[in-house]
Amino acid sequence: MGQATVRTSRKENQVRQDQQRLTAEFESRTQAGADASDKVLQLAEAIAAGVQKQMDYEKASFELPKDRFAHKGRLEDARMHEYDRELATRQLLSFEPAKSITGAAIQIAESLSALDLMWDQVPREAIGFETRQDYRRLTRLLFSVRDFLLAQTDLVPEHFKRMPGNPWVPVDVAAQDYQETERTIEADCLNVAKNKVNAN
């Protein structure tokens, strides 16, 4: 009797585990389908690609000799066209309702960017103590939601993850991340300068 009960218990546990595994797989596939059909993700990928193009044009222009001013001008025009496209796409992003965790994470990140842009446009002398306090409160709330959503998906483009000023990141960690970013930028600049010298 005791052995039969143990066997039954093991079988029930196995059934439960199988049910949980199948449920998790179904939810994962459902979420992946929602991500793929989310217009917000498609727009975010277009924005990230446009930002990368702008950086590529700027880098290509910097690497050109000074006497190639005509081509430098064409690269600058191309960069500004991509910038205009980026701004227009960011506007479109605000007109699409998020339909997935990934889409929601992207729109929260974009909200933080818009908040910072608005904040930078206000003269410092016009900002009172309570307004600064409200800004910090909004920043904490938005970063909290963003971090939670980012932990649920790995489909958010890297461009929307890189955002300074996260109050939930310890100061020493933020400082270390900043230094690593600065070193990467400095190394890229040195490589560009070396390539420029070698080309001449």
Protein backbone atom coordinates (compact mmCIF):
# COMPACT_ATOMS: atom_id res chain seq x y z
CA MET A 1 0.00 0.00 0.00
CA GLY A 2 2.81 2.38 0.96
CA GLN A 3 4.82 1.58 -2.19
CA ALA A 4 1.74 2.11 -4.40
CA THR A 5 1.17 5.49 -2.78
CA VAL A 6 4.82 6.49 -3.40
CA ARG A 7 4.58 5.41 -7.07
CA THR A 8 1.34 7.37 -7.49
CA SER A 9 2.88 10.43 -5.84
CA ARG A 10 5.91 10.25 -8.16
CA LYS A 11 3.68 9.90 -11.18
CA GLU A 12 1.57 12.88 -10.11
CA ASN A 13 4.71 14.95 -9.61
CA GLN A 14 5.96 13.98 -13.04
CA VAL A 15 2.63 14.95 -14.61
CA ARG A 16 2.71 18.32 -12.83
CA GLN A 17 6.28 18.94 -14.00
CA ASP A 18 5.33 18.07 -17.58
CA GLN A 19 2.33 20.40 -17.38
CA GLN A 20 4.48 23.23 -16.03
CA ARG A 21 7.10 22.68 -18.76
CA LEU A 22 4.47 22.68 -21.52
CA THR A 23 2.82 25.80 -20.06
CA ALA A 24 6.18 27.61 -19.95
CA GLU A 25 6.95 26.59 -23.55
CA PHE A 26 3.51 27.76 -24.71
CA GLU A 27 3.87 31.10 -22.91
CA SER A 28 7.37 31.56 -24.35
CA ARG A 29 6.17 30.89 -27.91
CA THR A 30 3.13 33.12 -27.41
CA GLN A 31 5.36 35.94 -26.15
CA ALA A 32 7.79 35.48 -29.05
CA GLY A 33 4.88 35.72 -31.50
CA ALA A 34 3.59 38.87 -29.79
CA ASP A 35 7.07 40.42 -29.92
CA ALA A 36 7.47 39.66 -33.62
CA SER A 37 4.11 41.25 -34.50
CA ASP A 38 4.59 44.29 -32.25
CA LYS A 39 4.91 47.37 -34.44
CA VAL A 40 6.77 49.12 -31.62
CA LEU A 41 9.64 46.62 -31.88
CA GLN A 42 9.82 47.08 -35.66
CA LEU A 43 10.02 50.86 -35.27
CA ALA A 44 12.63 50.55 -32.51
CA GLU A 45 14.80 48.36 -34.74
CA ALA A 46 14.51 50.97 -37.50
CA ILE A 47 15.55 53.72 -35.06
CA ALA A 48 18.53 51.70 -33.81
CA ALA A 49 19.63 50.98 -37.40
CA GLY A 50 19.30 54.68 -38.28
CA VAL A 51 21.39 55.76 -35.30
CA GLN A 52 24.08 53.27 -36.33
CA LYS A 53 24.04 54.66 -39.88
CA GLN A 54 24.55 58.17 -38.54
CA MET A 55 27.57 56.99 -36.58
CA ASP A 56 28.94 55.17 -39.63
CA TYR A 57 28.59 58.28 -41.82
CA GLU A 58 30.27 60.43 -39.18
CA LYS A 59 33.13 57.96 -38.81
CA ALA A 60 33.59 57.69 -42.59
CA SER A 61 33.67 61.48 -42.89
CA PHE A 62 36.28 61.80 -40.14
CA GLU A 63 38.52 59.22 -41.83
CA LEU A 64 38.55 61.11 -45.15
CA PRO A 65 41.46 63.45 -46.01
CA LYS A 66 40.66 67.16 -45.66
CA ASP A 67 40.76 67.75 -49.43
CA ARG A 68 37.81 65.39 -49.94
CA PHE A 69 35.44 68.13 -48.78
CA ALA A 70 32.84 67.37 -51.48
CA HIS A 71 32.47 63.79 -50.33
CA LYS A 72 32.51 64.93 -46.69
CA GLY A 73 29.55 67.17 -47.54
CA ARG A 74 27.66 64.26 -49.10
CA LEU A 75 28.28 62.11 -46.02
CA GLU A 76 27.07 64.92 -43.76
CA ASP A 77 23.91 65.31 -45.87
CA ALA A 78 23.29 61.57 -45.65
CA ARG A 79 23.80 61.68 -41.88
CA MET A 80 21.30 64.51 -41.47
CA HIS A 81 18.72 62.71 -43.64
CA GLU A 82 19.07 59.69 -41.33
CA TYR A 83 18.69 62.00 -38.34
CA ASP A 84 15.45 63.39 -39.78
CA ARG A 85 14.23 59.84 -40.38
CA GLU A 86 15.10 58.92 -36.78
CA LEU A 87 13.09 61.83 -35.37
CA ALA A 88 10.09 61.00 -37.58
CA THR A 89 10.24 57.33 -36.55
CA ARG A 90 10.40 58.30 -32.88
CA GLN A 91 7.19 60.26 -33.41
CA LEU A 92 5.56 57.19 -34.99
CA LEU A 93 6.70 55.12 -32.01
CA SER A 94 4.48 57.23 -29.76
CA PHE A 95 1.40 56.50 -31.89
CA GLU A 96 1.64 52.69 -31.62
CA PRO A 97 0.24 50.91 -28.56
CA ALA A 98 2.63 48.33 -27.12
CA LYS A 99 1.43 44.76 -27.62
CA SER A 100 4.22 42.88 -25.86
CA ILE A 101 6.64 43.14 -22.95
CA THR A 102 9.36 44.12 -25.43
CA GLY A 103 7.23 46.90 -26.88
CA ALA A 104 6.38 48.20 -23.41
CA ALA A 105 10.07 48.22 -22.40
CA ILE A 106 10.95 50.17 -25.55
CA GLN A 107 8.25 52.77 -24.98
CA ILE A 108 9.26 53.25 -21.35
CA ALA A 109 12.86 53.81 -22.49
CA GLU A 110 11.64 56.30 -25.08
CA SER A 111 9.57 58.04 -22.39
CA LEU A 112 12.73 58.51 -20.33
CA SER A 113 14.52 60.01 -23.35
CA ALA A 114 11.60 62.39 -23.98
CA LEU A 115 11.51 63.37 -20.29
CA ASP A 116 15.24 64.20 -20.35
CA LEU A 117 14.84 66.17 -23.57
CA MET A 118 12.05 68.26 -22.05
CA TRP A 119 14.02 68.73 -18.83
CA ASP A 120 17.08 70.02 -20.73
CA GLN A 121 14.94 72.61 -22.54
CA VAL A 122 13.77 74.28 -19.33
CA PRO A 123 16.04 77.09 -17.97
CA ARG A 124 17.58 75.96 -14.68
CA GLU A 125 16.61 79.18 -12.92
CA ALA A 126 12.95 78.48 -13.76
CA ILE A 127 12.93 75.09 -12.01
CA GLY A 128 11.81 75.08 -8.38
CA PHE A 129 12.58 72.56 -5.66
CA GLU A 130 9.23 70.72 -5.98
CA THR A 131 9.62 70.41 -9.76
CA ARG A 132 13.09 68.90 -9.33
CA GLN A 133 11.64 66.52 -6.76
CA ASP A 134 8.84 65.50 -9.16
CA TYR A 135 11.42 64.93 -11.92
CA ARG A 136 13.45 62.62 -9.67
CA ARG A 137 10.24 60.77 -8.67
CA LEU A 138 9.30 60.24 -12.32
CA THR A 139 12.83 59.07 -13.12
CA ARG A 140 12.73 56.49 -10.33
CA LEU A 141 9.32 55.19 -11.38
CA LEU A 142 10.12 54.94 -15.08
CA PHE A 143 13.52 53.30 -14.58
CA SER A 144 11.96 50.82 -12.14
CA VAL A 145 9.36 49.74 -14.72
CA ARG A 146 11.93 49.73 -17.54
CA ASP A 147 14.36 47.51 -15.60
CA PHE A 148 11.58 45.08 -14.68
CA LEU A 149 10.43 44.80 -18.31
CA LEU A 150 13.98 44.47 -19.66
CA ALA A 151 14.49 41.50 -17.33
CA GLN A 152 11.58 39.72 -19.06
CA THR A 153 12.90 39.97 -22.65
CA ASP A 154 16.15 39.96 -24.59
CA LEU A 155 14.68 41.39 -27.82
CA VAL A 156 15.00 45.10 -26.99
CA PRO A 157 17.60 46.75 -29.30
CA GLU A 158 20.80 47.70 -27.46
CA HIS A 159 20.25 51.38 -28.30
CA PHE A 160 17.22 51.46 -25.98
CA LYS A 161 19.12 49.81 -23.11
CA ARG A 162 22.00 52.28 -22.95
CA MET A 163 20.67 55.06 -20.79
CA PRO A 164 22.60 56.93 -18.06
CA GLY A 165 21.07 58.26 -14.87
CA ASN A 166 19.45 55.07 -13.59
CA PRO A 167 18.85 55.77 -9.86
CA TRP A 168 18.58 52.03 -9.15
CA VAL A 169 22.18 51.39 -10.24
CA PRO A 170 24.71 51.90 -7.40
CA VAL A 171 26.91 54.96 -7.91
CA ASP A 172 30.17 52.96 -7.98
CA VAL A 173 28.77 50.58 -10.63
CA ALA A 174 27.51 53.51 -12.72
CA ALA A 175 30.95 55.17 -12.47
CA GLN A 176 32.66 51.96 -13.57
CA ASP A 177 30.28 51.57 -16.53
CA TYR A 178 30.94 55.19 -17.51
CA GLN A 179 34.71 54.68 -17.40
CA GLU A 180 34.46 51.54 -19.53
CA THR A 181 32.33 53.42 -22.07
CA GLU A 182 34.85 56.29 -22.14
CA ARG A 183 37.71 53.84 -22.70
CA THR A 184 35.82 52.19 -25.57
CA ILE A 185 35.14 55.56 -27.21
CA GLU A 186 38.78 56.62 -26.76
CA ALA A 187 40.01 53.34 -28.29
CA ASP A 188 37.67 53.81 -31.27
CA CYS A 189 38.97 57.38 -31.80
CA LEU A 190 42.59 56.16 -31.68
CA ASN A 191 41.83 53.44 -34.23
CA VAL A 192 40.19 55.98 -36.55
CA ALA A 193 43.17 58.32 -36.20
CA LYS A 194 45.63 55.47 -36.95
CA ASN A 195 43.64 54.41 -40.01
CA LYS A 196 43.61 58.02 -41.20
CA VAL A 197 47.42 58.29 -40.87
CA ASN A 198 47.94 54.96 -42.65
CA ALA A 199 45.62 56.01 -45.48
CA ASN A 200 47.69 59.18 -46.03
